[in-house]
Short mmCIF file of C-alpha atoms and ligand atoms in Angstrom, two decimals:
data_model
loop_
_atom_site.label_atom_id
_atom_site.label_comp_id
_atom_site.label_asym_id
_atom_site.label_seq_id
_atom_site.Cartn_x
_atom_site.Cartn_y
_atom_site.Cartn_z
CA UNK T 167 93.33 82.98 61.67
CA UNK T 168 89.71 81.60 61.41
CA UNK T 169 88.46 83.98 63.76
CA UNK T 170 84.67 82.74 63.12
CA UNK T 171 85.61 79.02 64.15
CA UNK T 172 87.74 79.80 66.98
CA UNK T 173 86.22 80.13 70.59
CA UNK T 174 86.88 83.58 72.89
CA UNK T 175 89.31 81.62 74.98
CA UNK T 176 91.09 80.55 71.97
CA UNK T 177 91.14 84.10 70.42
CA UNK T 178 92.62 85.15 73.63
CA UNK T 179 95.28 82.87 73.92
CA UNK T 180 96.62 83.28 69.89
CA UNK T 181 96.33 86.99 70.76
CA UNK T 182 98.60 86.14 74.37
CA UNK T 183 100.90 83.97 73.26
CA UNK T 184 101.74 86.40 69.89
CA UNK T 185 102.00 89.67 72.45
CA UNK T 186 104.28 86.98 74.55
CA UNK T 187 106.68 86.46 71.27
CA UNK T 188 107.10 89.89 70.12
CA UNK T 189 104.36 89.85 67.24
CA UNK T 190 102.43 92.81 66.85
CA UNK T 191 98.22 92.75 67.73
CA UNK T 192 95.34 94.25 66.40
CA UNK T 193 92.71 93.75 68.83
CA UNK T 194 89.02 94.14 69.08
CA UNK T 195 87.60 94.82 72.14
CA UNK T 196 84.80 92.37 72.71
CA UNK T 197 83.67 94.07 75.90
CA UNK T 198 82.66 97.00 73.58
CA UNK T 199 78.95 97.87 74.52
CA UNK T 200 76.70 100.46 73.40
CA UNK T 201 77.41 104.26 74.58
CA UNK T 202 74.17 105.01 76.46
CA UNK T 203 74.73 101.79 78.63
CA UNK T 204 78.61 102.33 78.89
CA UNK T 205 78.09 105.78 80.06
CA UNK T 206 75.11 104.30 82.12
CA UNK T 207 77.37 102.47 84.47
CA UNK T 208 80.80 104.74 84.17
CA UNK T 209 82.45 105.46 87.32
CA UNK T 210 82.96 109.15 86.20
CA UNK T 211 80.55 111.11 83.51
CA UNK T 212 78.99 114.04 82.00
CA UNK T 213 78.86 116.02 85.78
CA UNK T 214 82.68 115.01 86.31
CA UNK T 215 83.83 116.43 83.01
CA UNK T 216 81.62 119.59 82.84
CA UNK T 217 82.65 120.35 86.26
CA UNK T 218 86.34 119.96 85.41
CA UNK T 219 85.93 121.99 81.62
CA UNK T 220 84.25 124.56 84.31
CA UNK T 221 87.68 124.70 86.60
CA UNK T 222 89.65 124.65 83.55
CA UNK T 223 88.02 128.08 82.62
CA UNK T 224 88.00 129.41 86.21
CA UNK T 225 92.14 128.86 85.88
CA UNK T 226 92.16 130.65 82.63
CA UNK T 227 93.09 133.74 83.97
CA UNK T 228 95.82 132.72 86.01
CA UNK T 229 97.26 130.44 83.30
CA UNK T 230 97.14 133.92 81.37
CA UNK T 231 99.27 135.98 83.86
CA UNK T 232 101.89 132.80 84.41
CA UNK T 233 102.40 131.79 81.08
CA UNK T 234 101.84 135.02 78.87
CA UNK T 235 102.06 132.62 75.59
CA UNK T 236 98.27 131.13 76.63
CA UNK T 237 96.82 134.27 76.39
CA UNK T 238 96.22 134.06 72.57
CA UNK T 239 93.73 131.30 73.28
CA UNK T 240 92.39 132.76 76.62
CA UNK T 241 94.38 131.23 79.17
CA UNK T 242 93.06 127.46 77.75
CA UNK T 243 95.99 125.05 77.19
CA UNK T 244 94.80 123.79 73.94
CA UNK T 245 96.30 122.98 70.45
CA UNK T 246 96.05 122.52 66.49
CA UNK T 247 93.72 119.94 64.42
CA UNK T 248 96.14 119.84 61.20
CA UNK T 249 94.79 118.06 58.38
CA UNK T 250 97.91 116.11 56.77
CA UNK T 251 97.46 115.16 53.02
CA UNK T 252 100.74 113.96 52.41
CA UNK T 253 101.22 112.06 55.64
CA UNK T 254 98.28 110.07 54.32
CA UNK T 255 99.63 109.36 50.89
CA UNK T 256 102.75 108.55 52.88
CA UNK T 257 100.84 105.81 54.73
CA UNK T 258 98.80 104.75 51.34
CA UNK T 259 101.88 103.91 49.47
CA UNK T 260 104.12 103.09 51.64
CA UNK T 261 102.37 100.67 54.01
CA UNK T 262 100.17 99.30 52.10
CA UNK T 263 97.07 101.21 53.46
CA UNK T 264 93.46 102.17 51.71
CA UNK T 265 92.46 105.06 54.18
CA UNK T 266 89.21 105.73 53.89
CA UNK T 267 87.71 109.82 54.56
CA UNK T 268 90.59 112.30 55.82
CA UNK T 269 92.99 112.05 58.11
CA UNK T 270 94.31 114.62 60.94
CA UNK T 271 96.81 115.22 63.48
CA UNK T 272 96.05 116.58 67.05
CA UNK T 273 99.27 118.24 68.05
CA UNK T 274 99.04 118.53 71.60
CA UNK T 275 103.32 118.14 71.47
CA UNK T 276 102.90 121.93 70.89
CA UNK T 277 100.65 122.44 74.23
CA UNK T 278 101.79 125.57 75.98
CA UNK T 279 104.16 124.77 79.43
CA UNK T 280 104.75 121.20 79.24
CA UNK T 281 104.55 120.38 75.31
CA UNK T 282 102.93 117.10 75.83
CA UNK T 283 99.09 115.40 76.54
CA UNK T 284 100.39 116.06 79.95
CA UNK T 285 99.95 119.89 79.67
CA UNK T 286 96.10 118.79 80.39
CA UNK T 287 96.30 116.15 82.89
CA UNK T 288 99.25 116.91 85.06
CA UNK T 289 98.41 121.12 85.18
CA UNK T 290 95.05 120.62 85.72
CA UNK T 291 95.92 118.42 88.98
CA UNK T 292 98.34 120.86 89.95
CA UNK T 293 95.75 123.76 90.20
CA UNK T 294 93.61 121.51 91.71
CA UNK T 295 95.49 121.02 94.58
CA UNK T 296 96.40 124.69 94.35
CA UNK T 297 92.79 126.11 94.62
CA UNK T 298 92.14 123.58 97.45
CA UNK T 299 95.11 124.90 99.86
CA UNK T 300 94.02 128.23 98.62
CA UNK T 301 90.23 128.41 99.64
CA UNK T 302 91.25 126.42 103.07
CA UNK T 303 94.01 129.28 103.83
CA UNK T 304 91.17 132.36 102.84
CA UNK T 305 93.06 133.31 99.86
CA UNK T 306 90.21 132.13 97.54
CA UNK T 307 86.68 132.73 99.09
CA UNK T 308 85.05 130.35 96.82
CA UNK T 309 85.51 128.44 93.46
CA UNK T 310 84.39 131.66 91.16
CA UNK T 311 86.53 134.07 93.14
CA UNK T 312 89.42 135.48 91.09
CA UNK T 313 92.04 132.92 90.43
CA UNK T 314 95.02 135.10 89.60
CA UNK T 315 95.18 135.79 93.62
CA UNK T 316 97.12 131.87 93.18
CA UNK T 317 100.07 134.25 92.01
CA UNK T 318 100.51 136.60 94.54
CA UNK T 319 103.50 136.73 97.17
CA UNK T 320 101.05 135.88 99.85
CA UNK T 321 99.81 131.97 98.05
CA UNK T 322 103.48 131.66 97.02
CA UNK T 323 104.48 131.77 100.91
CA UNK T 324 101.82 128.89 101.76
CA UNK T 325 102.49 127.19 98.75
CA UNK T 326 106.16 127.07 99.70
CA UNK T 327 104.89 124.69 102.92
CA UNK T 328 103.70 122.39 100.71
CA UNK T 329 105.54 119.61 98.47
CA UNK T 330 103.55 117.98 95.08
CA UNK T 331 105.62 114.71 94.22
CA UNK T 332 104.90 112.90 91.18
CA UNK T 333 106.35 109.07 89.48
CA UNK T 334 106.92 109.73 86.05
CA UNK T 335 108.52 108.29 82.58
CA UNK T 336 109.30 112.40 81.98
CA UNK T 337 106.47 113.98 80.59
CA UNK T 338 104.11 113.89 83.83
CA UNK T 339 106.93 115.34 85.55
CA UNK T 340 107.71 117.75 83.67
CA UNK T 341 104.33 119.17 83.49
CA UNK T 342 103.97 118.83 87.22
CA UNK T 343 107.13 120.12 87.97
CA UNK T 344 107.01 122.94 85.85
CA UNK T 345 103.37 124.16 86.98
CA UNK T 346 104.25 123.31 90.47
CA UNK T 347 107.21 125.19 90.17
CA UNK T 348 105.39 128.07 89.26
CA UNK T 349 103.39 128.08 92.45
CA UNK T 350 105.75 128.16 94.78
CA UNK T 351 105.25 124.71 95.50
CA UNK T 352 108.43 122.30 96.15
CA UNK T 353 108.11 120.00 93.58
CA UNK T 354 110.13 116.33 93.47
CA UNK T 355 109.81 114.20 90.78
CA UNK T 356 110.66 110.39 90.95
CA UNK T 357 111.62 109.29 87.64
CA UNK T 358 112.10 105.73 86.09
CA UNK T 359 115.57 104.55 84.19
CA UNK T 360 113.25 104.98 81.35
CA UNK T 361 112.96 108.50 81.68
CA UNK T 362 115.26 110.81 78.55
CA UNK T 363 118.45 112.56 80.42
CA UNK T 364 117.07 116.19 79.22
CA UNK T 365 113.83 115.80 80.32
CA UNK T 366 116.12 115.08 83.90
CA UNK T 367 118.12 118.50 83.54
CA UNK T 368 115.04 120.60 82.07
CA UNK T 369 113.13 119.78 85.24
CA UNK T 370 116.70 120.26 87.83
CA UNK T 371 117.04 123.96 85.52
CA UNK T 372 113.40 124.67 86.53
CA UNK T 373 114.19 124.07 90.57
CA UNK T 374 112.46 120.08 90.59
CA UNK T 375 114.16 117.65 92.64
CA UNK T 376 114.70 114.57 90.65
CA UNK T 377 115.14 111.42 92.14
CA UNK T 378 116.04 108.45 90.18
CA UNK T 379 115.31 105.15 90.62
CA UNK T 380 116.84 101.83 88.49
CA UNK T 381 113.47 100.01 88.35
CA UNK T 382 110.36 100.54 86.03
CA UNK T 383 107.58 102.90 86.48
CA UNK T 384 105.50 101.08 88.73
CA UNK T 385 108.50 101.44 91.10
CA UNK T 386 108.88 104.91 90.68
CA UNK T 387 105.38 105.45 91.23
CA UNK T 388 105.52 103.30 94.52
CA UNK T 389 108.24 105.02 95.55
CA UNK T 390 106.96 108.56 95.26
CA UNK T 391 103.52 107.42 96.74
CA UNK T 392 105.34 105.83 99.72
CA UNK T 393 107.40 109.25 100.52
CA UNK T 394 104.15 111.54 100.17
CA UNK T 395 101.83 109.28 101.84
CA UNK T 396 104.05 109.69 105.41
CA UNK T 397 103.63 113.81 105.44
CA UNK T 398 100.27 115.65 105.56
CA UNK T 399 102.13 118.51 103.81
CA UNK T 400 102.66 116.47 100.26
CA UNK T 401 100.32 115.70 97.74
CA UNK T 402 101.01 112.44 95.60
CA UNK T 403 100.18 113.16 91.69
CA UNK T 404 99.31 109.77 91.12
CA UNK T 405 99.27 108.36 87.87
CA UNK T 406 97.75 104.99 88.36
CA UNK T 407 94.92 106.15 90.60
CA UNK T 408 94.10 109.88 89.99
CA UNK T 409 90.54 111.05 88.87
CA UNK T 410 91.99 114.38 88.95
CA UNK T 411 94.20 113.88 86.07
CA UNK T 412 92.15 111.97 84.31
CA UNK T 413 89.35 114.15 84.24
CA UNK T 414 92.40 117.10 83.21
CA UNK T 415 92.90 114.94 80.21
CA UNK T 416 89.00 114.51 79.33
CA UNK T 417 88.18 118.16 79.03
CA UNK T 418 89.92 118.24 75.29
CA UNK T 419 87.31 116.57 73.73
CA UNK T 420 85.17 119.67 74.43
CA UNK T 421 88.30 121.50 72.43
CA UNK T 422 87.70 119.14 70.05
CA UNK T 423 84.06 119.30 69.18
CA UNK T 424 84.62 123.36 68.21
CA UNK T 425 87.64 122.66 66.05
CA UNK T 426 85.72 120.29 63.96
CA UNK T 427 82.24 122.45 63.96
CA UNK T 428 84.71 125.40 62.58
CA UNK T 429 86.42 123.16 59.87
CA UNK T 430 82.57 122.02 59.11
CA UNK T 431 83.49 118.66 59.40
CA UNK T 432 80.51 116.25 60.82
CA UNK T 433 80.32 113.54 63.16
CA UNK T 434 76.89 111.68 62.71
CA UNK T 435 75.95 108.00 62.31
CA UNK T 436 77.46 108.86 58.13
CA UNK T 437 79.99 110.44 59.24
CA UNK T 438 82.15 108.29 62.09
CA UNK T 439 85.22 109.73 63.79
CA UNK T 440 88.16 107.55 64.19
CA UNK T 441 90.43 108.39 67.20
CA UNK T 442 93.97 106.72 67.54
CA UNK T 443 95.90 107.55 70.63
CA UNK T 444 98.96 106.50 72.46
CA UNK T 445 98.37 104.40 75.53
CA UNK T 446 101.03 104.36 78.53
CA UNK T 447 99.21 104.10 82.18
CA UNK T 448 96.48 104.72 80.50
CA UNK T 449 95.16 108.10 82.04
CA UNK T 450 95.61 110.42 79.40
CA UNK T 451 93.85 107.92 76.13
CA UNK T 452 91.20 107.24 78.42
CA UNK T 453 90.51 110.48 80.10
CA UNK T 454 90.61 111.53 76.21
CA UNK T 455 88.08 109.19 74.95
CA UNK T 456 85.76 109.45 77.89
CA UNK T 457 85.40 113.01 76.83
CA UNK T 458 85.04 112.21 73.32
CA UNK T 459 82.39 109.69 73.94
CA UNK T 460 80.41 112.19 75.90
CA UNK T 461 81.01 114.26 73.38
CA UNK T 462 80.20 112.09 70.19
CA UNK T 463 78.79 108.40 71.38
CA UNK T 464 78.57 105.96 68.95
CA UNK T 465 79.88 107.88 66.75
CA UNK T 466 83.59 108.09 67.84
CA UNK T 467 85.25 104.94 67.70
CA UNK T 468 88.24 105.08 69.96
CA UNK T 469 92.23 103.26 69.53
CA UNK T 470 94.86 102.60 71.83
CA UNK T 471 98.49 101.82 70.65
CA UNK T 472 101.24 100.52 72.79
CA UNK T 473 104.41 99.45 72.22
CA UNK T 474 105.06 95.15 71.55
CA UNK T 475 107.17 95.12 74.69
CA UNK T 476 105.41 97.46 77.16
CA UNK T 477 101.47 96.58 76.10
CA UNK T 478 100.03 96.59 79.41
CA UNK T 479 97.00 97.95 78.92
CA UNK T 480 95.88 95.40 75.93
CA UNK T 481 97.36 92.65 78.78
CA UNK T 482 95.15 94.39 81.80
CA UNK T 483 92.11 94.26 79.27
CA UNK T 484 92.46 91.02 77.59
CA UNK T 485 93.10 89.01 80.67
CA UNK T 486 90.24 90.90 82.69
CA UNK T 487 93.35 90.99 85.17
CA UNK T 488 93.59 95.03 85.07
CA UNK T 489 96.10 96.52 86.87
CA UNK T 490 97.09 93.10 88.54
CA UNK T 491 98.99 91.88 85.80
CA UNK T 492 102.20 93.22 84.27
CA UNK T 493 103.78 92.61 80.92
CA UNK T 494 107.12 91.28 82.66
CA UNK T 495 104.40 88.33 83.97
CA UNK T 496 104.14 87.61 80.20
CA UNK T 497 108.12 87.87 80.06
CA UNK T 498 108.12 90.97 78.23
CA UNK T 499 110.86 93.63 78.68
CA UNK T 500 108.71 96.86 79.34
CA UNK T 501 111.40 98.38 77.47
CA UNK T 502 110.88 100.50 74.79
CA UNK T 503 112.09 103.53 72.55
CA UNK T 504 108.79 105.22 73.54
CA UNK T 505 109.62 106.43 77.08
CA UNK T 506 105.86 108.04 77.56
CA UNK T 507 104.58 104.41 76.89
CA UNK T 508 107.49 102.49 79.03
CA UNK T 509 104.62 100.91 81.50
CA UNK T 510 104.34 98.03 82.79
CA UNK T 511 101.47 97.63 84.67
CA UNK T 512 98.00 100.06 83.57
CA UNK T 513 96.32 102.36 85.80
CA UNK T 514 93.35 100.20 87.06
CA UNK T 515 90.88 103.37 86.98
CA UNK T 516 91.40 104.05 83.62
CA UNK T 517 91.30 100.37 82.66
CA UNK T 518 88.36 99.53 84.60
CA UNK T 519 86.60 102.77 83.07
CA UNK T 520 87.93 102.19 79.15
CA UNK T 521 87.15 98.87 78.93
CA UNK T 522 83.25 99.20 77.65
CA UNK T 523 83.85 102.26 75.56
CA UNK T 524 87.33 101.17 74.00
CA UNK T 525 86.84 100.03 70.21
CA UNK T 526 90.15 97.92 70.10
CA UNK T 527 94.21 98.58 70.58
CA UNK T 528 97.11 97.72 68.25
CA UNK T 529 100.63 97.36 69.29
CA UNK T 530 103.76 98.74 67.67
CA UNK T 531 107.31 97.81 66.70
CA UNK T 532 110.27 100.92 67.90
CA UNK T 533 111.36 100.26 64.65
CA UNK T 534 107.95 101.57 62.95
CA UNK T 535 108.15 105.16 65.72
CA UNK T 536 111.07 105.99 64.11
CA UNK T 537 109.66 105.61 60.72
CA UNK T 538 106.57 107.67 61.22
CA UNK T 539 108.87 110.37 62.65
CA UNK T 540 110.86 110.77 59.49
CA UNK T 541 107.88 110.49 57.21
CA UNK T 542 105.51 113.11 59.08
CA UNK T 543 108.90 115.49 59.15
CA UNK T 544 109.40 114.68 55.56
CA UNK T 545 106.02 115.26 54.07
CA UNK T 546 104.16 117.61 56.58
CA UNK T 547 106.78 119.08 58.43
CA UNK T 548 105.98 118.28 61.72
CA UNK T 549 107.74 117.26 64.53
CA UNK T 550 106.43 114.80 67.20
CA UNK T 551 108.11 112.20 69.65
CA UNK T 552 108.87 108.92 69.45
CA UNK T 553 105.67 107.93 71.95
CA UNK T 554 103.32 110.00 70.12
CA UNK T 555 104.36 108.24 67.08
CA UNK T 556 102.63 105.22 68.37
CA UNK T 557 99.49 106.54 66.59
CA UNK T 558 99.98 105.79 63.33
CA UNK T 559 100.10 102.09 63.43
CA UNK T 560 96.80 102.72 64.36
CA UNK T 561 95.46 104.29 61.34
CA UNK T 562 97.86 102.10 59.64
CA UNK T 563 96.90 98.66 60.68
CA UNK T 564 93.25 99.62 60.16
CA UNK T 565 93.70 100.55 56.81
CA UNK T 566 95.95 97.99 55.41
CA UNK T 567 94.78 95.37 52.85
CA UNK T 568 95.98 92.47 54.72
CA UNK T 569 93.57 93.59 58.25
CA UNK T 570 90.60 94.54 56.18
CA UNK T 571 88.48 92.13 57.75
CA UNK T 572 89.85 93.16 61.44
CA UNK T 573 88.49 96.31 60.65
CA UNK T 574 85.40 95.49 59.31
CA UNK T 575 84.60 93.69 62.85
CA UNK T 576 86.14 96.21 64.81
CA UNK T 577 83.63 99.22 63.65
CA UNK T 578 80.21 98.16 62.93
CA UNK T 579 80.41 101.53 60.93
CA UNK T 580 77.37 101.94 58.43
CA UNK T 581 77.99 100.50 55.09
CA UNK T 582 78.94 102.66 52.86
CA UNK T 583 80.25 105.90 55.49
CA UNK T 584 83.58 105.06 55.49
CA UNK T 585 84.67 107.22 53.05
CA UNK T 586 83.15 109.97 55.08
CA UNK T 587 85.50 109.38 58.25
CA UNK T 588 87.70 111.65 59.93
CA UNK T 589 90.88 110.05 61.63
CA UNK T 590 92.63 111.66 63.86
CA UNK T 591 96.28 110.69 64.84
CA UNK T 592 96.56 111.93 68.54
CA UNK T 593 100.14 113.20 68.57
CA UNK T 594 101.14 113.39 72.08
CA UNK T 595 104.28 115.05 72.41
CA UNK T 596 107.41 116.33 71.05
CA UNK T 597 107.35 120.24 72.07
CA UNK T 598 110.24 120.36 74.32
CA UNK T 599 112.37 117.62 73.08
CA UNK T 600 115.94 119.84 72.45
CA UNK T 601 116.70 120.98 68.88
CA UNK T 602 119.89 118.13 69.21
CA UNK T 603 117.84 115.53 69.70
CA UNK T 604 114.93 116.06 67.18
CA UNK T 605 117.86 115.95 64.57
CA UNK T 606 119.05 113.20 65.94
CA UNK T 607 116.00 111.59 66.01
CA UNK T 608 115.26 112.39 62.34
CA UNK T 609 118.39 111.45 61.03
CA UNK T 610 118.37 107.95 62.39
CA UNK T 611 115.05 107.20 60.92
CA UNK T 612 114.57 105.36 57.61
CA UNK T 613 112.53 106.80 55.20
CA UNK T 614 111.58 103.53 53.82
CA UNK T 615 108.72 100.42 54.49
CA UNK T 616 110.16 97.45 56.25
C1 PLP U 80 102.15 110.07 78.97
C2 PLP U 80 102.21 109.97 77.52
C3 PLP U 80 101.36 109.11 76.82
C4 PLP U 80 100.37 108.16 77.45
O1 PLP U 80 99.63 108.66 78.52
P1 PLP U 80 99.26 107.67 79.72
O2 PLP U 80 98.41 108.47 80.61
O3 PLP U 80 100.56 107.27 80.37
O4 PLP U 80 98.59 106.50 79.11
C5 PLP U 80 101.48 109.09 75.45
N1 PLP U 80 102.37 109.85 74.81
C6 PLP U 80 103.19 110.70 75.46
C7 PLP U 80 104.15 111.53 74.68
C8 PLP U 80 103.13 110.78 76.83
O5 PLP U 80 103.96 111.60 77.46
#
């Protein structure tokens, strides 16, 4: 494609009607503007995600006495920066790639509880809530009193009054669920067809009601928002509207920043950090890179990845249509391997709010998840899901020979610094998936290039 000679509109429409036949995109984001005038005119910012890093610590010890394993990192839910090697010589020979500087995994599939991205998001709204029954009933006298009082027979009894209900593809549920559980909350969780049969009986062996629905997510989340919107007494997690959870998500770029101080790795106009994460709704990549722009600026370039027949965010942003467009408008399925990313329709918060910060978004065959799987099991050792897979066309398509010049556009990285970059692959999930499956899952996978 002659991208010079082309107009927008007709960059748009190539880029529509190859999403429409199955072809996978590499997109720039031409709305991309400048941090400090981004962050200028950002519906959320720097107060929103200090004040929830602030809550995240006040929860710390209560996390602590619930879930004994967080106690080795202080009651924060927070996990590895790996740097993988092999996965990167993997990716050099095998698809064709030339990437530039080192590359990383975030493993967040190992995130204590839920053992997904949602372990940030979907616990964080959960206590939320929690701390906001508890200082109206007198069991917390203010924000800084001591948070472990959440856990005591007393909260558990009012808790008990109360129902959280959340729509989910299985991970938000199953972080809400569990942590609602916890509380003493009823929890019910409306799940989509999409949604993996264990993640169904994990939540009914942890006391969630699951209620199932034929449809697609956006159904699911109707649904659940319909039956909590009728009862004072039930609080809707929702997925396509929260600020909550997004802000949850954002507080891990914070994480972030400390890991890579300790590994002395810089991020500086020579040194540009490349982030690649999975994109479903939509809440948890851009909660994730609003932190990481607050955190870094221009110099944290930010990916989405989405699956060729569920790409509704790259739809929402290249049509300016947000969350009033879905990919079955574009006859697309929606259906896809990936059950985090199964969406159909993106949140229009976290659309609205991504779209001047994003860098650009590449979607993804099922057939490539697979492959990733095997190969990061075969040469690092890790285990991640299917979704969280989703990452590494990202660093893939960047790097290969044949995209060079899509990258060159996408960055406006200094000459010269590329070979200083840190990538990281945001891996988000995998934890809980049952021993069964993940050999299941490895074994299918070929090892091999297309
Ligand atoms: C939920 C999820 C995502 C995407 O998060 P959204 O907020 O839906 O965009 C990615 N990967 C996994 C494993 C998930 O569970």
């Amino acid at each position: 494609m002659e991208i010079d000679n082309m107009t927008a509109l007709e960059v748009r429409n190539a880029l529509l009607n190859d999403m429409q036949n199955g072809i996978n995109a590499a997109w720039r984001n031409p709305a991309k503007i400048p941090y400090a005038e981004a962050i200028g005119h950002a519906p959320l910012g720097r107060v929103d995600v200090f004040d929830a890093r602030l809550r995240v610590k006040h929860f710390a010890p209560l996390m602590m006495k619930l879930f004994p394993e967080t106690a080795a990192n202080n009651g924060i839910i927070e996990s590895d920066l790996v740097k993988i090697d092999n996965m990167k010589q993997f990716l050099n020979d095998k698809k064709n790639c030339n990437i530039l500087g080192d590359l990383f995994i975030k493993m967040d599939g190992e995130l204590a509880v839920a053992g997904s991205v949602k372990a940030r998001g979907g616990i964080y709204e959960v206590l939320c809530f929690a701390e906001k029954i508890a200082l109206e009933k007198g069991i917390l006298d203010d924000d800084e009193d001591d948070h472990t009082k959440l856990a005591t027979p007393s909260a558990k009894e009012i808790f008990s009054q109360y129902t959280i209900q959340v729509g989910s593809t299985g991970n938000l549920g199953l972080s809400v669920g569990i942590m609602a559980a916890v509380l003493g909350f009823k929890a019910v969780v409306h799940m989509s067809s999409d949604a993996k049969e264990w993640k169904k009986a994990l939540l009914r062996e942890k006391g969630v009601t699951v209620v199932e629905y034929e449809g697609n997510y956006s159904e699911a989340v109707a649904k659940g928002r319909e039956a909590a919107s009728k009862d004072e007494f039930t609080h809707f997690v929702d997925d396509e509207k929260s600020v909550d959870l997004l802000l949850g998500y954002s507080v891990s770029a914070h994480y972030l920043k400390k890991q890579l101080k300790k590994k002395n790795i810089l991020v500086d106009e020579n040194h540009p950090l490349l982030v690649y994460i999975p994109c479903g709704v939509g809440g948890a990549p851009a909660g994730i890179t609003l932190g990481l722009k607050l955190a870094f600026g221009d110099n944290v370039h930010c990916f989405f990845v989405e699956p060729v027949s569920a790409p509704c965010m790259l739809l929402g942003l290249v049509t300016g249509l947000f969350e009033h467009i879905s990919v079955q408008d574009i006859g697309l399925s929606g259906k896809t391997e990936a059950d985090g990313l199964a969406v159909s329709r993106p949140s229009g918060l976290a659309s609205r709010l991504i779209r001047p910060f994003l860098s650009g978004e590449m979607t993804v065959h099922d057939r490539m998840l697979n492959r990733y799987l095997k190969a990061l099991w075969n040469t690092e050792g890790l285990f991640i899901e299917p979704s969280a897979c989703a990452a590494f066309e990202g660093v893939a398509v960047l790097h290969s020979i044949e995209t060079a010049e899509y990258a060159d556009s996408v960055m406006n990285i200094k000459d010269g610094t590329m070979k200083n970059a840190t990538h990281i692959v945001w891996a988000t999930g995998g934890g809980l998936v049952p021993e069964e499956i993940r050999q299941e899952l490895i074994n299918k996978a070929e090892y091999t290039e297309e």
